[in-house]
Amino acid sequence: MKLKPLYIVVISCIQISFAQNYEAKVDSLMQLMTLQEKIGQTTMYSGNWDQTGPFVGSDNGKYIREGNMGAMLNAMSVKGTRDLQKIAVEESRLGIPLLFGYDVIHGHRTIFPINLGLSASWDLKMIEESSRIAAEEASAEGIHWTFAPMIDVSREPRWGRISEGAGEDVYLNNRIAEAYVKGFQGDDLSKHNTILACAKHYVAYGAAQAGRDYHTTNMGEGELRNVYLPPFKAAVNAGVEAFMSAFNELNGVPTSGNKFTLRDILRDEWKFDGFVVSDYTSINEMINHGFAKDSIDAAKIGMNAGVDMDMVGDVYRLHLQQLVEDGKVSETYINDACKRILMAKYKLGLFDDPYRYIDEKREATTKYRPEFLAKAQEIASASSVLLQNKNETLPLSNTTNTIAFIGPLVKDKADILGNWAAKGDRYGKAISIFEGLSAYLKPEQILFAKGCDILTDDESGFEEAIKISKQADAIVLVMGEDHHMSGEAASRTDLKIPGIQPKLIRKIREANLTKKITLVLMNGRPLNLSKEVELVDAILEIWFPGTMGGAATADLLFGKVNPSGKLTVTFPRNVGQVPIYYNMKNTGRPIPEHWPKADYKSNYIDVANTPLFAFGHGLSYTSFKYSELKLSSETLTYSNAIEASIEVSNTGKFDGYEIVQLYIHDKVGSVTRPVKELKGFEKVFLKKGQTKTITFTITVEDLKFYNSEMTYGVETGEFEIAIAPHSDFKFKHAFNLID
Ligand code: GLC
């Protein structure tokens, strides 16, 4: 056994002693606390700096003085949090500081692309940087804790909250979960620019039936363990300090009252020692679920199942004392919950200095720092996906005489921030696409017409739009959804571009049969673009790109930045295909090679089974060539590793990034296995003409899954393997795992 260097041993001892020191302090504090004061720590109410759920009135000052509140959400600013903290520290019996939480999801003031967009960058360093910057800005305004990352795997584009996550793939969600946790929590929670992260929504919320938010989720334990749980385990491994239970019921048991997920898995299997907060009134909502008789019953179920803190539901404060006295809730559970919450406050240094996040000067000088805005612009460009680029329509030339910019989102400065935009400045700071053009075009080169609104059926703007489209040398349409059409409680049954925008696209093509048309899309979910792919030449998916989105988009349109993003969610041909994702099962009658000439196969008769755009799809202004894959061996054992390598060449006219992806297929298992699974990726920069060798190392750890007995392991047999630019390929190589 290799001895660790002495200094590592010493540091580890110091860290252990610190933890024990915290624990000793928390234990001694809890000796002084009454049962009701411990219950007070398990209670969170909302401030009024923002509203993120149904309004529930509460007398915050009174509860804080009584020691009946341990945390607040939607309370921020140095002044606001200082006033509240003073009450807690100076006017309550034990002076226990409050914890301030907020939804800092993709930025606090400087807003980054929505998380589905961030995931399309496949750039873990950028994702970590975005959450690091968010933590800097949020902590400067008194915030200790963010309700992020949202790591719900989802294959449901009807579900508005697909916009908040990292898409359909488990492996990518795992890596991105780790990046967010590291970014928010940094390397030392006692520093005043680090904040607690919170893995949400635990668990399987993204599998809402029919994509209807808050709807039922049902699945076998194998699907739960192989698809929906892994990103949460990855967050635990990354050191996340908090979890948030979800709204949905899972197999008949609401996830905010689910002992199996909250205690058996999270505590007993994963040994998670942070605290669990409910979602907004999700404990009370077990009454609506028909799982709790009343709020007393809901409080009992929530605490016994393992939810440590009641967000805004006001059932713990009101009922837990009586439930303990009646022997229906163990005081041990209350003590455990209170201790976890106090430990988090100690780790943040709030007992050493409750006002450590309160600094006017820092508040005034942190937000929108130039380097934050520059990073936001860089990340917004990297998150965009070039879906189509016929006839090399893009990049545009800034010497073009006139370019017509048409659509309801050309001058938008509000929707561009997307949903969950925290304290982003929706009408002031954000740069619209129209404003971003000024870096490339003179005013006289730009023709503009709004054409129509996002959702109305008023066609009165069509005439002007068509007129300028005919005058211009090139046409750029900027269309999509508004930011209320995705995010929470924003499910759609129809995935088309909303309103009469599609009609305007068609009219503009009819008026300009050969002119090159680019469609820039702002949206929070995969859309049905089956008509648009035939009508326009280029499609650039920019999601909701954030504060610097307009500048970033202009950089892409004019080629200063070469698009590199790749889809992390499948774009279906229409909503009837949903759910459709790249790593489905093969079935006993697989999809035929040449649709529709196939009888008795697992295919539709009206639409091909293939998606419109596959997971991992994304074009570049340059082109990349992949050599044949090379394997170091075609035999893998439990103790060795094999290397898969490939040469990637930039064969085009632009330097650019390529996201090289590793996929495997476990051909035969004790349970059926997906037709392919992402198991690695590397984002590589290649100058034009340059070639690089990319190598992935595969061990049995990469092949494990939960089998029919719910044991996590790997099974011998043949595995297909590929290194590819996206998921739409056929395997040509394989290796064998032998005992
Ligand atoms: C909301 C959301 C959750 C958020 C919480 C606090 O209902 O479901 O994601 O963190 O309430 O705002």
Short mmCIF file of C-alpha atoms in Angstrom, two decimals, residues 377 381 396 398 403 405 409-413 416 428-443 445-446 476 478 522 542 545-560:
data_model
loop_
_atom_site.label_atom_id
_atom_site.label_comp_id
_atom_site.label_asym_id
_atom_site.label_seq_id
_atom_site.Cartn_x
_atom_site.Cartn_y
_atom_site.Cartn_z
CA GLN A 377 -20.81 35.96 -24.12
CA SER A 381 -21.77 31.23 -28.26
CA LEU A 396 -22.97 35.88 -43.09
CA ASN A 398 -20.64 41.97 -43.05
CA ILE A 403 -29.76 42.02 -44.44
CA PHE A 405 -33.87 40.85 -39.67
CA LEU A 409 -37.39 38.20 -30.98
CA VAL A 410 -34.99 40.35 -33.03
CA LYS A 411 -35.15 43.26 -30.56
CA ASP A 412 -36.11 41.23 -27.52
CA LYS A 413 -34.30 42.00 -24.26
CA ILE A 416 -33.57 36.34 -24.06
CA GLY A 428 -31.99 46.88 -19.24
CA LYS A 429 -28.69 45.02 -19.20
CA ALA A 430 -29.46 42.28 -21.69
CA ILE A 431 -28.12 42.79 -25.23
CA SER A 432 -30.69 42.00 -27.92
CA ILE A 433 -29.71 40.40 -31.19
CA PHE A 434 -30.50 43.68 -32.93
CA GLU A 435 -28.07 45.50 -30.61
CA GLY A 436 -25.47 42.77 -31.15
CA LEU A 437 -25.51 43.43 -34.90
CA SER A 438 -23.94 46.83 -34.43
CA ALA A 439 -20.57 45.11 -33.98
CA TYR A 440 -20.77 43.88 -37.57
CA LEU A 441 -23.16 45.98 -39.64
CA LYS A 442 -23.73 49.68 -40.24
CA PRO A 443 -27.31 50.86 -39.64
CA GLN A 445 -27.15 47.58 -43.87
CA ILE A 446 -29.92 46.49 -41.52
CA VAL A 476 -32.43 36.36 -40.90
CA VAL A 478 -35.40 35.44 -35.18
CA MET A 522 -34.92 31.17 -29.09
CA ILE A 542 -29.48 29.69 -29.47
CA PRO A 545 -28.81 32.75 -24.45
CA GLY A 546 -28.81 35.19 -21.53
CA THR A 547 -27.53 38.68 -20.83
CA MET A 548 -24.93 38.67 -23.60
CA GLY A 549 -27.00 36.55 -25.96
CA GLY A 550 -27.36 39.21 -28.65
CA ALA A 551 -23.63 39.80 -28.87
CA ALA A 552 -22.90 36.07 -28.80
CA THR A 553 -25.37 35.40 -31.60
CA ALA A 554 -23.89 38.12 -33.77
CA ASP A 555 -20.44 36.60 -33.22
CA LEU A 556 -21.81 33.31 -34.53
CA LEU A 557 -23.80 34.75 -37.45
CA PHE A 558 -20.77 36.60 -38.78
CA GLY A 559 -18.26 33.84 -38.11
CA LYS A 560 -16.13 35.43 -35.39
#
